[in-house]
XYZ file of C-alpha atoms in Angstrom:
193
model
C 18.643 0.860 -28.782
C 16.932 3.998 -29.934
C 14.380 5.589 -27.034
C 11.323 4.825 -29.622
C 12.746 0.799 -30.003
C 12.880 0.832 -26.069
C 9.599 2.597 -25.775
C 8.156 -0.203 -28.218
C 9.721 -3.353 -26.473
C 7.732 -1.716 -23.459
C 4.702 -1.802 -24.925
C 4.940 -5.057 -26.131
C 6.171 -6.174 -22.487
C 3.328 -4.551 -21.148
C 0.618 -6.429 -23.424
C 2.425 -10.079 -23.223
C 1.919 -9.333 -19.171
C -1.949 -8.682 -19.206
C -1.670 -11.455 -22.092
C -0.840 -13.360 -19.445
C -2.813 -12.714 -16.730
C -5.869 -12.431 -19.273
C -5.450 -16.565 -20.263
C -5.380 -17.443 -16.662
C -8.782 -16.662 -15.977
C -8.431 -13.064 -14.294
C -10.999 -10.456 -15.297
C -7.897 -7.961 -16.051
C -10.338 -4.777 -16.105
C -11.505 -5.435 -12.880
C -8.515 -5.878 -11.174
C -7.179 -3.142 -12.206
C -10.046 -1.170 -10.713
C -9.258 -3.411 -7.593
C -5.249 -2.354 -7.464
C -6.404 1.504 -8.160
C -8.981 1.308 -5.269
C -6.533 -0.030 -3.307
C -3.469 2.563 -4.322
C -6.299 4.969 -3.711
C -6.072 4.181 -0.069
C -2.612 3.694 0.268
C -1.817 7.282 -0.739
C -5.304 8.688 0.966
C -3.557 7.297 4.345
C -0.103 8.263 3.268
C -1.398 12.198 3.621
C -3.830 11.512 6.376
C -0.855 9.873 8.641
C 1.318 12.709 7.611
C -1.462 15.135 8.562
C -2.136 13.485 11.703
C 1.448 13.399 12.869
C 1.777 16.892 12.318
C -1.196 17.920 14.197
C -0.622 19.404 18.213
C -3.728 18.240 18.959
C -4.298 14.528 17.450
C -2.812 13.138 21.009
C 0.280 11.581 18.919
C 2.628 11.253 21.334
C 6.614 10.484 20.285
C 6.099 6.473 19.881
C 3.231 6.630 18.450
C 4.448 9.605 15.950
C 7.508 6.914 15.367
C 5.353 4.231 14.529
C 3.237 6.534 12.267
C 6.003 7.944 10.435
C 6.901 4.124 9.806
C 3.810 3.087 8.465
C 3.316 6.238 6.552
C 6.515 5.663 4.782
C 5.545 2.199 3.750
C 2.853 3.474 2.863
C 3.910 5.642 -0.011
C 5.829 2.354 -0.637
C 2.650 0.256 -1.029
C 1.701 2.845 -3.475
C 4.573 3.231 -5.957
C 4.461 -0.439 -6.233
C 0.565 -0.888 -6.859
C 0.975 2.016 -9.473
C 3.853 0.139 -11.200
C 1.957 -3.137 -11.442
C -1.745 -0.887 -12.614
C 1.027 0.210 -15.607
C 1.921 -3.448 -16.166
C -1.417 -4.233 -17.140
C -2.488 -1.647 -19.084
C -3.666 0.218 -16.507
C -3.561 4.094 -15.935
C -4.430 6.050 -12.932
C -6.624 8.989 -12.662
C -4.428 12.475 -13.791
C -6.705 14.310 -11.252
C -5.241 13.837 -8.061
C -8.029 15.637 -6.193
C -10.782 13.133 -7.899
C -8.414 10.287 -7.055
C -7.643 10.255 -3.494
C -10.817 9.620 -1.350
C -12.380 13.096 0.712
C -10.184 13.677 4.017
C -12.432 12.996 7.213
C -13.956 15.756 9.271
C -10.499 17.642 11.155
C -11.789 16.805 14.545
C -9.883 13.474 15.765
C -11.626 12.212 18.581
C -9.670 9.085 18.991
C -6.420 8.596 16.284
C -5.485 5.429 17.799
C -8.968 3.799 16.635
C -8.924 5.569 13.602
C -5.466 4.288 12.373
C -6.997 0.416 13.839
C -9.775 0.928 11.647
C -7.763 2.017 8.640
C -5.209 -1.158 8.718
C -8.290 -3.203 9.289
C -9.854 -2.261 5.789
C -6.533 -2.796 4.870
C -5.757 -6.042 5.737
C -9.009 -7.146 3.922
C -8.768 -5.093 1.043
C -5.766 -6.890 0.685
C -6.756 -10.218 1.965
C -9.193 -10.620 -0.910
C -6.735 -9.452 -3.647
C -4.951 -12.407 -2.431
C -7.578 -14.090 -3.127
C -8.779 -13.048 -6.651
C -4.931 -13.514 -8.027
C -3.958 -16.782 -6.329
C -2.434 -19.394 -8.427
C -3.803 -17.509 -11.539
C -1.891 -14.130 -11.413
C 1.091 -14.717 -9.486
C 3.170 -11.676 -10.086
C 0.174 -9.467 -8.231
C -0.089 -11.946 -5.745
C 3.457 -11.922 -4.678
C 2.916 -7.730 -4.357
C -0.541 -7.679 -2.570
C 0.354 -11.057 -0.688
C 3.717 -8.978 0.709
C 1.459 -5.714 1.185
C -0.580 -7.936 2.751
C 1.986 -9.023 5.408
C 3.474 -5.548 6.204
C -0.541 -4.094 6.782
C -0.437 -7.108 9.374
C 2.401 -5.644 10.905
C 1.185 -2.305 10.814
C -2.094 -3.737 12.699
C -0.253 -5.154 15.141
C 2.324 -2.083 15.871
C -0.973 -0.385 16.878
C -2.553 -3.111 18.795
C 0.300 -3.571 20.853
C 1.221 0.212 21.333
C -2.669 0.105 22.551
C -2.246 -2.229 25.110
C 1.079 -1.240 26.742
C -1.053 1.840 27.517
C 1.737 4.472 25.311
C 5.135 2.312 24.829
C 6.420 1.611 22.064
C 5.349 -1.961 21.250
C 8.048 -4.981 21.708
C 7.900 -6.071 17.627
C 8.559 -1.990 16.978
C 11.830 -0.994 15.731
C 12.630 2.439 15.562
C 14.592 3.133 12.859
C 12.226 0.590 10.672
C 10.809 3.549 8.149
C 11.116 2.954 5.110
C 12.380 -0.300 4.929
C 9.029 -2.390 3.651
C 10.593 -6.233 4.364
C 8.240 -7.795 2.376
C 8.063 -5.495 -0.766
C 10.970 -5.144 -2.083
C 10.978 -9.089 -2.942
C 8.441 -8.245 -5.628
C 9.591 -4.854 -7.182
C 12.119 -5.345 -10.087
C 13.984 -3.191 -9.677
C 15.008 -4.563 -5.946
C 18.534 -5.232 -5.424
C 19.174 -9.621 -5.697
């Protein structure tokens, strides 16, 4: 198969998919603008964790900076696979980085623990109703935002927990964890079977 044959059968992948998701009843355009908003975030926090980690004077102490560098990793995860499933739908994402992700926060942290609460919050209903805008129409982004879903619930409750055993690590924590995204990798197709 010649790289212009392989390009093509892409492309024609790539319109059968929105096709697809166009006859079940989702408004394709504004999903898409839904998936960016939410990659948006996803690498927005990805630099803001990694920023916040970094920092002497966040307060970050070693299991929170563990559980961070977790959720910062799955983070960038969360990304890559909203980005890949924009692309299956005819989407593109802004070339400007700088007009893409949102404006960092002011570089005082007064409290990082409530800030990274707050963040997963959005999260989980950013994702919660991207669940339900795709369900039993578009099940192919429900399977991805339904699993990003379930590891920003996770994420939510690392924190909570690490919040209320007043600095230890938090019992469902596993160190060592990073990277690993349980629920994604079920929906990316190019996951090991």
């Amino acid at each position: 198969m010649t790289q212009r044959s392989a390009a093509t059968g892409k492309g024609t992948m790539v319109r059968i998919a929105r096709d697809i998701v166009e006859r079940s009843g989702v408004d394709v355009p504004a999903l898409i603008a839904a998936l960016t908003d939410a990659a948006r975030a996803e690498l927005s926090d990805f630099y803001r964790y990694g920023v916040l980690a970094a920092h002497p004077l966040a307060g970050i102490d070693g299991p929170l900076r563990e559980i961070l560098q977790d959720v910062r990793t799955e983070d960038r995860h969360h990304f890559d696979a909203l980005a890949a499933r924009i692309c299956e739908l005819e989407g593109r994402l802004p070339d400007d980085l700088f007009g893409f992700v949102r404006p960092a926060p002011p570089p005082a942290v007064l409290d990082p623990l409530a800030e990274l609460l707050a963040a997963e919050r959005r999260a989980v209903e950013t994702y919660s109703r991207l669940c339900e805008r795709t369900a039993g129409r578009d099940h192919r982004t429900h399977d991805l935002v339904r699993a990003i879903l379930n590891e920003k619930l996770e994420h939510r409750a690392w924190f909570a927990e690490y919040a209320g055993a007043e600095g230890a690590a938090p019992p469902r924590f596993r160190p060592g964890f990073r990277g690993r995204s349980p629920y994604l990798p079920k929906t990316r197709p190019d996951a090991p079977a």
